[in-house]
Short mmCIF file of C-alpha atoms and ligand atoms in Angstrom, two decimals:
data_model
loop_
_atom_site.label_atom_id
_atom_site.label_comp_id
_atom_site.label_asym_id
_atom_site.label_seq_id
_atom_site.Cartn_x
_atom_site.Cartn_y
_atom_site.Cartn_z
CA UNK A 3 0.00 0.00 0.00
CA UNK A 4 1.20 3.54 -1.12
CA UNK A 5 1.41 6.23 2.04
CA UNK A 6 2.75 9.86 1.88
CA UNK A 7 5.98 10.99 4.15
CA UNK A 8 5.56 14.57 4.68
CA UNK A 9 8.36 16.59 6.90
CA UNK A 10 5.91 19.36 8.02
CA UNK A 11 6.77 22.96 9.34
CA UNK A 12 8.32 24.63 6.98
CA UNK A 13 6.43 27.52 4.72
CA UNK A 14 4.85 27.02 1.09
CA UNK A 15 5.83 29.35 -1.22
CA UNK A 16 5.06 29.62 -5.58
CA UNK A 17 2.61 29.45 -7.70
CA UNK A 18 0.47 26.49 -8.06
CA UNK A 19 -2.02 25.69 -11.02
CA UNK A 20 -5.49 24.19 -10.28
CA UNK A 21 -6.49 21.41 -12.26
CA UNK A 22 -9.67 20.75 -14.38
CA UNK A 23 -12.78 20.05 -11.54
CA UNK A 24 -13.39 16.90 -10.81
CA UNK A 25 -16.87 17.30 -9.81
CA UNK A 26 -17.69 19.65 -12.96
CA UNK A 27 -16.27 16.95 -15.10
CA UNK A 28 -18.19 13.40 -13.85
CA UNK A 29 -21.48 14.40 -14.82
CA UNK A 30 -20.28 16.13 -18.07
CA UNK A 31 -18.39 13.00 -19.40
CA UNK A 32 -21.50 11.17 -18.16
CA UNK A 33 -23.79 13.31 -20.40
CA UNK A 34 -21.62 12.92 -23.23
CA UNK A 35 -23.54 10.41 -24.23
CA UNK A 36 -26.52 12.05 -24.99
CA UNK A 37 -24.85 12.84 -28.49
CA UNK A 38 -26.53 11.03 -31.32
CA UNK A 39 -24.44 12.73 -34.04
CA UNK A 40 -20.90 13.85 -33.49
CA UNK A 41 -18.01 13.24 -30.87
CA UNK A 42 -17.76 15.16 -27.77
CA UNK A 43 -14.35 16.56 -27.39
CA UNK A 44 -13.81 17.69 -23.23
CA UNK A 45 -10.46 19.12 -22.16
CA UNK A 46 -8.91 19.93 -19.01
CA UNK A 47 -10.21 16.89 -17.47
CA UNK A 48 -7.98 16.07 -14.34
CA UNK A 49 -6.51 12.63 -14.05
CA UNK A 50 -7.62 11.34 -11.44
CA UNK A 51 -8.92 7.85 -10.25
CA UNK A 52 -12.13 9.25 -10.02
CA UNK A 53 -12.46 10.28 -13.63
CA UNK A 54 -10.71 6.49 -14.65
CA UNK A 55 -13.56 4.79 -12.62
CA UNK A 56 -16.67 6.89 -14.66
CA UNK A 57 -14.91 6.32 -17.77
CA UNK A 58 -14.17 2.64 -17.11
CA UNK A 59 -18.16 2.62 -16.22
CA UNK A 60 -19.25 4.07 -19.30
CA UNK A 61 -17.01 1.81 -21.44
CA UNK A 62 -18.72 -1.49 -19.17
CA UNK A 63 -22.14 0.05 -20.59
CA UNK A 64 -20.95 -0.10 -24.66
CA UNK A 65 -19.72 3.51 -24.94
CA UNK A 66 -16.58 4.05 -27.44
CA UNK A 67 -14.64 6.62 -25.12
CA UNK A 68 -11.02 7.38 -24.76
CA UNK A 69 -8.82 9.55 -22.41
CA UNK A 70 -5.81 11.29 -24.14
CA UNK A 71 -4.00 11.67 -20.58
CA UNK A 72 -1.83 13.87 -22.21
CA UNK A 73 -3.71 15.68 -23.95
CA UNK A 74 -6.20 15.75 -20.66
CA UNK A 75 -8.61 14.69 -23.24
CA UNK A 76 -11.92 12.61 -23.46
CA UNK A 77 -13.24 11.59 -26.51
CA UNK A 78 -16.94 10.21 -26.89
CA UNK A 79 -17.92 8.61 -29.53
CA UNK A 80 -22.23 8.32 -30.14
CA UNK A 81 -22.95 5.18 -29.66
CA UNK A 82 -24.61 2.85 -32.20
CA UNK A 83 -25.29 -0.76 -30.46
CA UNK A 84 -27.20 -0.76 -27.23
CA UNK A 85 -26.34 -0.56 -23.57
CA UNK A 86 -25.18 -2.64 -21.58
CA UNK A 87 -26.13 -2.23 -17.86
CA UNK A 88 -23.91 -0.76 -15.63
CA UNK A 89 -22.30 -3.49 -13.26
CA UNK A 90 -22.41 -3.29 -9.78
CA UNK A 91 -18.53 -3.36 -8.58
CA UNK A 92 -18.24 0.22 -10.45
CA UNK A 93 -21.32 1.70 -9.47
CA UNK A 94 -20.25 1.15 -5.68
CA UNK A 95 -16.87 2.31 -5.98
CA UNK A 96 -17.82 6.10 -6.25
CA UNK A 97 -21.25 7.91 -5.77
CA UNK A 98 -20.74 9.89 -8.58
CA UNK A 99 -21.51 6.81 -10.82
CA UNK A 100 -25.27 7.22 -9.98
CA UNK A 101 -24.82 10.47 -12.79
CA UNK A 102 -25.26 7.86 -15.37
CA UNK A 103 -28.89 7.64 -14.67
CA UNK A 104 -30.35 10.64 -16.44
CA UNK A 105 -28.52 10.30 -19.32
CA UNK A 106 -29.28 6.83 -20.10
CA UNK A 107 -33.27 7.10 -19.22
CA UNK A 108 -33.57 9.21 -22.40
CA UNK A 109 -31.05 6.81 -24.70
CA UNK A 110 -32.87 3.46 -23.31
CA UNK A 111 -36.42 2.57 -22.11
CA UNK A 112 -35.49 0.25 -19.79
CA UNK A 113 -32.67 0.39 -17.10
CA UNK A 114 -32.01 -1.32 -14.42
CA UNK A 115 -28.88 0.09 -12.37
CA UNK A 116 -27.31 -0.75 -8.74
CA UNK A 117 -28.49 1.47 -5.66
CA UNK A 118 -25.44 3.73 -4.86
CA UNK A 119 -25.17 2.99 -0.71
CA UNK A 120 -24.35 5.14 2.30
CA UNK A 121 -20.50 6.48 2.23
CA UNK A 122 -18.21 7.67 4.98
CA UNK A 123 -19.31 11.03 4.97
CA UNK A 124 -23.15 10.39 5.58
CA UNK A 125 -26.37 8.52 4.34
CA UNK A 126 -26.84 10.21 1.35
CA UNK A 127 -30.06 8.99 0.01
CA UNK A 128 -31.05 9.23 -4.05
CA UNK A 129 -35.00 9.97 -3.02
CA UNK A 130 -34.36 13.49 -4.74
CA UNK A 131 -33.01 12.03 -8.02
CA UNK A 132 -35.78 9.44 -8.15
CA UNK A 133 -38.74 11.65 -7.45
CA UNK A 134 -37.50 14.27 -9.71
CA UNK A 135 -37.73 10.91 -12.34
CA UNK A 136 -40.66 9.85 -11.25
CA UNK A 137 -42.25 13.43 -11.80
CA UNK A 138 -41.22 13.28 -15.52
CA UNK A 139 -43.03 9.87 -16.18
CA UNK A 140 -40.77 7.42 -15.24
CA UNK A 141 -41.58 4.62 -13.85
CA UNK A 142 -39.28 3.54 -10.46
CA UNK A 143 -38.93 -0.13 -8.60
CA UNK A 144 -36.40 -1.03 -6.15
CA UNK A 145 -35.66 -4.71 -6.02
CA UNK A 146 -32.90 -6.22 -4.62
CA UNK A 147 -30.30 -3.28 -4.27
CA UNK A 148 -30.75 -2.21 -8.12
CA UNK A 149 -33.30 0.70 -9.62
CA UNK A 150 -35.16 -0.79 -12.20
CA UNK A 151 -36.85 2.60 -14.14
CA UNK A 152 -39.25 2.49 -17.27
CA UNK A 153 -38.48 5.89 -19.32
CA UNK A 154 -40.86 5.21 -21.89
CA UNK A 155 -43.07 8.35 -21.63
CA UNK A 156 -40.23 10.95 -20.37
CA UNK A 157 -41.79 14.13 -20.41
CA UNK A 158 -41.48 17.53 -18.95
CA UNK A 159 -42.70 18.40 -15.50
CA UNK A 160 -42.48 20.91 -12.64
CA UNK A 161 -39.83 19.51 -9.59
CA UNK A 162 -39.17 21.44 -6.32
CA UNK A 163 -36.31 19.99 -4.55
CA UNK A 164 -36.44 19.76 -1.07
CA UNK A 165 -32.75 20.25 -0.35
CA UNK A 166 -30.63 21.93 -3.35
CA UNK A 167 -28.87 18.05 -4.17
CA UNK A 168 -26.22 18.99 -6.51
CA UNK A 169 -26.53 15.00 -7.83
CA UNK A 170 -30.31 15.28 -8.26
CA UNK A 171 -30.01 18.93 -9.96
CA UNK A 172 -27.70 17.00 -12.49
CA UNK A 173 -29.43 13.74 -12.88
CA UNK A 174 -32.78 15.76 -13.60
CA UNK A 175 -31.12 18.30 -15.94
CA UNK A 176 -29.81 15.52 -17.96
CA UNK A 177 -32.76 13.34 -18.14
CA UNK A 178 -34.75 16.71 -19.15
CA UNK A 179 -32.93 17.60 -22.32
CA UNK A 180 -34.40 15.37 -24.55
CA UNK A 181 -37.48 15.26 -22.60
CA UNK A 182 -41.12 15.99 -23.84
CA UNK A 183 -41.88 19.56 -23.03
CA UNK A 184 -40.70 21.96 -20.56
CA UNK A 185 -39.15 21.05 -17.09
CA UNK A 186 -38.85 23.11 -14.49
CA UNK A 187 -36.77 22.32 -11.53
CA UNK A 188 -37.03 25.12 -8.22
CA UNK A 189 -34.42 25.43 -5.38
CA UNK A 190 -31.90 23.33 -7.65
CA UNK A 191 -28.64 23.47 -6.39
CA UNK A 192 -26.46 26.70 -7.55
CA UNK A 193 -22.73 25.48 -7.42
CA UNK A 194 -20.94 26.31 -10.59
CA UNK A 195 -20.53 22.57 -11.30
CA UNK A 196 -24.29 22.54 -12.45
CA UNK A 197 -23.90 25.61 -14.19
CA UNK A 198 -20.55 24.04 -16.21
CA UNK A 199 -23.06 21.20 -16.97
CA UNK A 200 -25.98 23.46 -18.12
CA UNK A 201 -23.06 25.43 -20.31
CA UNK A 202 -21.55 22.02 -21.66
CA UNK A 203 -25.49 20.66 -22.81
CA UNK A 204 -26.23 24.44 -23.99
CA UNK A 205 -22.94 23.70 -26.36
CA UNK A 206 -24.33 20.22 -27.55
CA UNK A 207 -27.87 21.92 -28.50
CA UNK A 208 -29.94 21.70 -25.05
CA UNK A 209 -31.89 24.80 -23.56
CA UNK A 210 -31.63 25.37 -20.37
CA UNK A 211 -31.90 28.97 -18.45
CA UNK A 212 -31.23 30.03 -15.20
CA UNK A 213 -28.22 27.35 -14.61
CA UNK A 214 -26.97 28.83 -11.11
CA UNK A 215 -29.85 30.79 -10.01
CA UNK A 216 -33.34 29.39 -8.08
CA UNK A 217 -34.96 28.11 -11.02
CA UNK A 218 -33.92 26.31 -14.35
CA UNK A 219 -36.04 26.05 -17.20
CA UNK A 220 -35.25 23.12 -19.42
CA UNK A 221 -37.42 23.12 -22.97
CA UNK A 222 -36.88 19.49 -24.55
CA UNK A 223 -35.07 19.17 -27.42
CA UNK A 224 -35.23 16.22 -30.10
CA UNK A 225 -31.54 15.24 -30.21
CA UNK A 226 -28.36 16.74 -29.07
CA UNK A 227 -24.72 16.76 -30.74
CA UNK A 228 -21.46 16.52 -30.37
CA UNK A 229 -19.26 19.38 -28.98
CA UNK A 230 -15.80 20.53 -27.81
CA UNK A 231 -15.42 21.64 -24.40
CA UNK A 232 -13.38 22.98 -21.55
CA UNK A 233 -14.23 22.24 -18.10
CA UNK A 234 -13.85 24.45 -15.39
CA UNK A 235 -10.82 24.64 -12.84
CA UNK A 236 -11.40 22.77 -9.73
CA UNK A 237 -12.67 25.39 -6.76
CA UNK A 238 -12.07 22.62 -3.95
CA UNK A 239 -8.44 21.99 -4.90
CA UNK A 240 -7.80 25.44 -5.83
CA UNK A 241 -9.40 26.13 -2.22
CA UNK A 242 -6.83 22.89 -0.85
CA UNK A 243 -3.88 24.98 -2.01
CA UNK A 244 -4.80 28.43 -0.29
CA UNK A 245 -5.26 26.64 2.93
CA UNK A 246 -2.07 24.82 2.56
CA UNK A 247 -0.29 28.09 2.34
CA UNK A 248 -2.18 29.77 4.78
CA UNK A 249 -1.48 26.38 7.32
CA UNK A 250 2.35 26.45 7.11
CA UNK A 251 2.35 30.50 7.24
CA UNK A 252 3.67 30.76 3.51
CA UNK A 253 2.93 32.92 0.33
CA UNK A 254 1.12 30.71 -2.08
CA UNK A 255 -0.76 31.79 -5.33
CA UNK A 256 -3.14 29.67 -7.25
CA UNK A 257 -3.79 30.31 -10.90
CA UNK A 258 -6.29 29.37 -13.31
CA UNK A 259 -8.74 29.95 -11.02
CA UNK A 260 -12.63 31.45 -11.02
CA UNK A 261 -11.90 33.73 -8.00
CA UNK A 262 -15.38 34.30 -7.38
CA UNK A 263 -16.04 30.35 -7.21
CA UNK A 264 -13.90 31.23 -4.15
CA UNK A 265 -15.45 33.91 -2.11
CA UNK A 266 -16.66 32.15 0.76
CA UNK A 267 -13.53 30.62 1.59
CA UNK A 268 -11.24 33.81 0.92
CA UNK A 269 -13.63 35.87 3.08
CA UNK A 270 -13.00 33.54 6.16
CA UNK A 271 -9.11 33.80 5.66
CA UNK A 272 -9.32 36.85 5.41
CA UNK A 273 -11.67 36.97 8.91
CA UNK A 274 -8.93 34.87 10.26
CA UNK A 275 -6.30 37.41 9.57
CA UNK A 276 -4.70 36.46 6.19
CA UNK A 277 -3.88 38.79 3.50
CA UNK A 278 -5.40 37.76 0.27
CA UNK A 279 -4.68 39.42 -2.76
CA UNK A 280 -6.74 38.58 -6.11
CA UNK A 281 -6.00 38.98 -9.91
CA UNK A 282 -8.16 37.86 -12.87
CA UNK A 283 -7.71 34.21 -12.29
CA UNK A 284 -5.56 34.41 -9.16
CA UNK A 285 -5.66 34.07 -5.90
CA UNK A 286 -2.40 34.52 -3.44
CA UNK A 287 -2.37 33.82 0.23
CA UNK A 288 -0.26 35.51 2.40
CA UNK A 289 1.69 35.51 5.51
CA UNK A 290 0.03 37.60 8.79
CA UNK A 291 1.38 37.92 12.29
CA UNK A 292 -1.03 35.57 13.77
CA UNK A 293 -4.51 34.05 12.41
CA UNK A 294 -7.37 34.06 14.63
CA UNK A 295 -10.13 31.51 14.98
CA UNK A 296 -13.22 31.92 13.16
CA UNK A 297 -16.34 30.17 13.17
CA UNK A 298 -17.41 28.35 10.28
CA UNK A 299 -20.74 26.60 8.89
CA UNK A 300 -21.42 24.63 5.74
CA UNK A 301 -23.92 25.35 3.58
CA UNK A 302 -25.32 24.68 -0.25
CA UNK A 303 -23.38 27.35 -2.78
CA UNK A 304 -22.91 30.33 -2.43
CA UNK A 305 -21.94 29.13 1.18
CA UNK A 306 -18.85 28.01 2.61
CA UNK A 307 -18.69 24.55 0.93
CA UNK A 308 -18.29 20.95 2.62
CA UNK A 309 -15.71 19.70 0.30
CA UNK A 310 -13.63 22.14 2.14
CA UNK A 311 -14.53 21.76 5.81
CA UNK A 312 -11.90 19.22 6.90
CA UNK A 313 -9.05 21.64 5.42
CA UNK A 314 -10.46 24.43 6.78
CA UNK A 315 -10.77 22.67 10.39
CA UNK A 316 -6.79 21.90 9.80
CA UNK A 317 -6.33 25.70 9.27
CA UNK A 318 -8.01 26.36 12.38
CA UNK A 319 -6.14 24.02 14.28
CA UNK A 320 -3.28 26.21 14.10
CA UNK A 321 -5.18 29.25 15.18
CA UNK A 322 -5.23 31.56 18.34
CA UNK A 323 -8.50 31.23 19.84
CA UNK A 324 -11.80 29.09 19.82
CA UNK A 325 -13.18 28.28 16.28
CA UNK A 326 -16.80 26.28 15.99
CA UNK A 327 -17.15 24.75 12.59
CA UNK A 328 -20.34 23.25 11.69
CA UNK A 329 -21.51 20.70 9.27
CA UNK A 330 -24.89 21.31 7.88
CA UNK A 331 -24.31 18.94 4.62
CA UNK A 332 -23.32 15.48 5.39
CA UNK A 333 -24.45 13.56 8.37
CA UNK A 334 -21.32 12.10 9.04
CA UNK A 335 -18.39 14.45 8.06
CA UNK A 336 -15.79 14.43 10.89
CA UNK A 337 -13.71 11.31 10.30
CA UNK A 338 -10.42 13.61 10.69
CA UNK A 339 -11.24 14.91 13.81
CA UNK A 340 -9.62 11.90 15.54
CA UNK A 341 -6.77 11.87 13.13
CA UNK A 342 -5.89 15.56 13.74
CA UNK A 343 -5.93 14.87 18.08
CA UNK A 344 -3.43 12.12 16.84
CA UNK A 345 -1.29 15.26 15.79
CA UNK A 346 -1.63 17.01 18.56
CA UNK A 347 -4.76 19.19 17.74
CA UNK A 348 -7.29 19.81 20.71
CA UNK A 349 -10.33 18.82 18.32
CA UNK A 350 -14.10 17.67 19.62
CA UNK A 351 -17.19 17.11 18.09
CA UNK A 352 -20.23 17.72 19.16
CA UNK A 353 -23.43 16.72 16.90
CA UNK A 354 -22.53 18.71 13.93
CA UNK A 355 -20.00 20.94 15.56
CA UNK A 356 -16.11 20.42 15.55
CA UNK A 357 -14.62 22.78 18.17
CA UNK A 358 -11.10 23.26 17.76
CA UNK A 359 -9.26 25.22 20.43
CA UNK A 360 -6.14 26.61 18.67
CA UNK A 361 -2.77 25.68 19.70
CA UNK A 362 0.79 26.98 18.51
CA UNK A 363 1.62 24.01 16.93
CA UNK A 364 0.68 20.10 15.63
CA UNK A 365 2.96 17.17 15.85
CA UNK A 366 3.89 14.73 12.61
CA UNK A 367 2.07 11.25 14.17
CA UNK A 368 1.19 8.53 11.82
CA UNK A 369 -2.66 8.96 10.70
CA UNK A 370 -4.97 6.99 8.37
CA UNK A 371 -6.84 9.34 5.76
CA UNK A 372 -10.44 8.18 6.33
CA UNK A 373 -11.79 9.93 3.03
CA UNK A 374 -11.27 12.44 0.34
CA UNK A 375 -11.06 15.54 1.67
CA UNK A 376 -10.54 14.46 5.26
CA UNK A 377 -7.19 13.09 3.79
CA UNK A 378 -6.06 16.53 2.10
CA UNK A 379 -6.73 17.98 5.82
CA UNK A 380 -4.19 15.36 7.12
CA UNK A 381 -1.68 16.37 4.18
CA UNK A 382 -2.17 20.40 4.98
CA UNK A 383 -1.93 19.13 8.76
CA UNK A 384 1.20 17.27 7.72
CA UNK A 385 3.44 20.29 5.94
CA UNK A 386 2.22 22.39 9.09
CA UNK A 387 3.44 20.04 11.98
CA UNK A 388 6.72 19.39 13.48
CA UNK A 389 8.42 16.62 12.65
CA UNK A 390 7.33 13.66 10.64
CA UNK A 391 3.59 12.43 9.41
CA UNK A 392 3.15 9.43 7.70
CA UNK A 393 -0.38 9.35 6.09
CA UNK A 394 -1.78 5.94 4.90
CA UNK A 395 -5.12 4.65 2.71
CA UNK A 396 -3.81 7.50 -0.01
CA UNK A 397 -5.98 6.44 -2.55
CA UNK A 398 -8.66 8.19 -1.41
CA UNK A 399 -6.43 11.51 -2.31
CA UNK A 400 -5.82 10.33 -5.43
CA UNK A 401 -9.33 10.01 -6.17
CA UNK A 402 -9.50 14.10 -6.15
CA UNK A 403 -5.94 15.87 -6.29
CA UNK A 404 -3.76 15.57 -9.45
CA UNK A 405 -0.10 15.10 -8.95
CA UNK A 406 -1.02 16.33 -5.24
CA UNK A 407 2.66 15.60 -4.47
CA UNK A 408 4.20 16.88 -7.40
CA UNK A 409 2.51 20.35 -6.90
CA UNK A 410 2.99 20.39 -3.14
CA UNK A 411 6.93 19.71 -3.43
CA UNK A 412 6.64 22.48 -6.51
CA UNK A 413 5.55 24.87 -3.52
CA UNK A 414 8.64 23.67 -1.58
CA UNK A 415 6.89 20.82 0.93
CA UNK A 416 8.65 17.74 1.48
CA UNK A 417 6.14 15.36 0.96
CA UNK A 418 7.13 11.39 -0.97
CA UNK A 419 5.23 8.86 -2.08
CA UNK A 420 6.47 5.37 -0.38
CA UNK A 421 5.15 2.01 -1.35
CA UNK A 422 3.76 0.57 -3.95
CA UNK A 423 0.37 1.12 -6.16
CA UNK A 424 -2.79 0.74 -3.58
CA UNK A 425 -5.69 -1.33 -4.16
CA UNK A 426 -8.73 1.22 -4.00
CA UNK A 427 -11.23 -0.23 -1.80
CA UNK A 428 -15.14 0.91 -2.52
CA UNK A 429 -15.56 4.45 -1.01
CA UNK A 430 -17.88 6.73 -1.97
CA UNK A 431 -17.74 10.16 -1.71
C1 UD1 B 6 -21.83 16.54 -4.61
C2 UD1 B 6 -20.33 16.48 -4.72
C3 UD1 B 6 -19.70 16.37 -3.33
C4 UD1 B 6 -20.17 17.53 -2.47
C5 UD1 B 6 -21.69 17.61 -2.46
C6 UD1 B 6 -22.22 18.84 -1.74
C7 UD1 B 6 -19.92 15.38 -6.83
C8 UD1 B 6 -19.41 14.18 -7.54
N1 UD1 B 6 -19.95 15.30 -5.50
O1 UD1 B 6 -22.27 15.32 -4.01
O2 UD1 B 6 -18.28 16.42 -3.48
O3 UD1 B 6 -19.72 17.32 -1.15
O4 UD1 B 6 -22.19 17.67 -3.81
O5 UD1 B 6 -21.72 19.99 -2.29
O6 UD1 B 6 -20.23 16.40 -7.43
N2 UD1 B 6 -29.65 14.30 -0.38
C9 UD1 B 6 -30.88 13.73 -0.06
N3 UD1 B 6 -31.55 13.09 -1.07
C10 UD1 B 6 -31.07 13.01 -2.35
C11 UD1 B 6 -29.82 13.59 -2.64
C12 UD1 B 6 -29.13 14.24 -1.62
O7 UD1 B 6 -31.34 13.78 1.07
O8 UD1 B 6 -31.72 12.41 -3.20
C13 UD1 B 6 -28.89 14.98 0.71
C14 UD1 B 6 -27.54 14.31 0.97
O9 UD1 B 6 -27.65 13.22 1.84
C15 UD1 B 6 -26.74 15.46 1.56
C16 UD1 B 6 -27.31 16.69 0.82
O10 UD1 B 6 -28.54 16.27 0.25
O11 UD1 B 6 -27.03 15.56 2.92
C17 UD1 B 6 -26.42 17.20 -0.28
O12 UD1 B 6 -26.10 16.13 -1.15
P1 UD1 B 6 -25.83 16.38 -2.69
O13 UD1 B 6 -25.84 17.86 -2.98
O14 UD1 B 6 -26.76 15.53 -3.48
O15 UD1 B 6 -24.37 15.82 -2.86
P2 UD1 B 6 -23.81 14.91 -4.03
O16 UD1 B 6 -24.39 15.33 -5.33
O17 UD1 B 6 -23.89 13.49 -3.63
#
């Protein structure tokens, strides 16, 4: 098994350049499909394992699709023959797999596709995604861990979301495209992945308005076609990068980012003390003379995003004062908390609080990263703390940051990767 070796406590410094988002680019590659005439060109798509797993799935399902690595290029062919259905041991390795759904209901009548289960980070249920289906004429069974819909008469509808699920959003968007009629879907999520999505089916002939606001209006189309298309740069590791300067007290600028995608997080470094200076598609961290706690809670875009609470509890680790940061996404999200008071950190949770009483410094310790993001908290935690960390379970890193070592030892850490290539295990975030 692989595991990073990072000597911690000495400052970041350089430029850094955020990859293509891995979030933004699932669901496009997934509605790539949708072409009937043309290829779909996407570029800037990270590599990641991730983005190997969706395309492995859509290849298990009959699609002709290839990844220029690169080029950090897919390539979708339409395809001609039918589908196959998606199996089970890639459908469980990563949520994100579930994104397949609405495309396929409006290439194939019948599907019949494994349940996506609970993850690490919470329960996450797919009752959004399957009502929003159901509302548009599908018919849904559940039989022995698999959704078995009937997409026959697909048609538009009107769908209020009870919570703004960026993976129902998506899911409905898709499977509204070629629908019958109009769809409306109200309090949608806003992140800019769904409005990179809306942008990308725009591009292949869909219309959809209002991509990133309270309401989007989808008007069916007959058939879509093939495009070229850039995806986005990746907010959460752009956000990763910040908080890895601002953790080891270093000047670190990220480029080829959407600053604005980043507002919520600069404003709370900048609460906490940190100078943050912004270009075009730049953001720089800073050095101050001492960062102060801050309290933070999670909440649906424009808010201060989960996919960057475990960093930001790192951060605050390292603080002067009392910070409270609550999770109001996931059920489940605090799965570093124990690996952080391994380093030292005087971390507690309570319900969906983590209260994190500041102190001067953490302590390298050896620490398992128990997810995704929870790991990049352990890395920032790592190039902050004295002495030595040794972080295993790294595939779950790899899942979301590209060359995370490459660009952290760019920036001056000392981190290595030691061991030999991991076996993912099913995780799903
Ligand atoms: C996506 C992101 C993930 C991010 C999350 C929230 C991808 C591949 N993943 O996940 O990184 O952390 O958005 O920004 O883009 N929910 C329901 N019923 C549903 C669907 C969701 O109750 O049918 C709940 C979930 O349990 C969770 C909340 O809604 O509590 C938000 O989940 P959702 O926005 O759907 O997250 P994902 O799309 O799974």
């Amino acid at each position: 098994m692989e595991y990073f070796l990072i000597e911690g406590g000495k400052p970041l410094n350089g430029s850094v350049r955020a990859s293509g988002s891995k979030n933004a680019a699932l669901p496009i590659i997934a509605a790539s499909i949708l072409s009937t005439t043309n290829k779909v060109v996407l570029k800037n798509i990270p590599m990641l394992k991730d983005i190997e797993t969706m395309i492995e799935l859509l290849k298990s399902i009959n699609v002709d699709i290839k990844f220029n690595k690169s080029r950090k290029e897919v390539i979708v062919k339409p395809t001609t023959s039918s589908y196959k259905e998606p199996p089970y041991e890639l459908v469980r390795k990563m949520r994100a797999s579930f994104n397949i759904m609405g495309p396929l209901l409006t290439r194939k009548n019948k599907i019949r596709i494994p349940f996506p289960g609970g993850c690490a980070i919470g329960t996450r249920p797919i009752d959004l995604h399957l009502k929003g289906f159901a509302m548009m004429g599908v018919k849904i069974d559940i039989n022995s861990g698999y959704v078995l819909a009937n997409s026959k008469h697909l048609h538009g509808s009107e769908i209020y979301l009870d919570l703004p699920s960026v993976g129902a959003t998506e899911n409905i968007m898709m499977a509204a495209v070629m629908a019958k009629g109009k769809t409306i879907i109200r309090n949608p999520a806003r992140e800019p992945e769904i409005v990179d999505l809306a942008n990308f089916l725009n591009s292949m002939g869909a219309d959809i308005e209002g991509a990133g606001s309270d309401t989007i209006r989808i008007r069916g189309v007959n058939s879509l076609t093939g495009c070229t298309y850039r995806v986005m740069p990746d907010r959460i590791e752009a956000g990763t990068y910040l908080i890895a300067g601002a953790i080891t007290r270093g000047k670190v600028k990220v480029t080829n980012v959407i600053v604005e995608h980043l507002a919520s997080l600069i404003d709370k470094l900048k609460e906490a003390g940190l100078q943050i200076v912004t270009g075009a598609n730049w953001v720089e961290v800073r050095p101050c003379k001492e960062i102060k706690g801050v309290n933070v809670k999670t909440l649906p875009y424009p808010g201060f995003p989960t996919d960057l609470q475990s960093q930001i509890v790192a951060l605050l680790c390292t603080a002067k004062g009392t910070s409270i940061v609550t999770e109001s996404i996931f059920d489940k999200r605090t799965a570093h908390v124990p690996e952080l008071k391994r380093m030292g950190a005087d971390i507690s949770v309570d319900g969906n609080n983590i209260i994190i009483n500041g102190r001067k410094k953490l302590t390298g310790a050896e620490v398992i990263a128990p997810d995704l993001r929870a790991g990049a908290s352990l890395v920032l935690a790592g190039l902050a703390a004295e002495g030595t960390t040794k972080i295993s379970d790294i595939f779950h890193i790899d899942r979301g940051y590209e060359n995370i070592e490459e660009k952290i030892q760019k920036l001056g850490g000392h981190i290595k990767r030691i061991g030999k290539e991991s076996v993912p295990k099913a995780a799903n975030i």
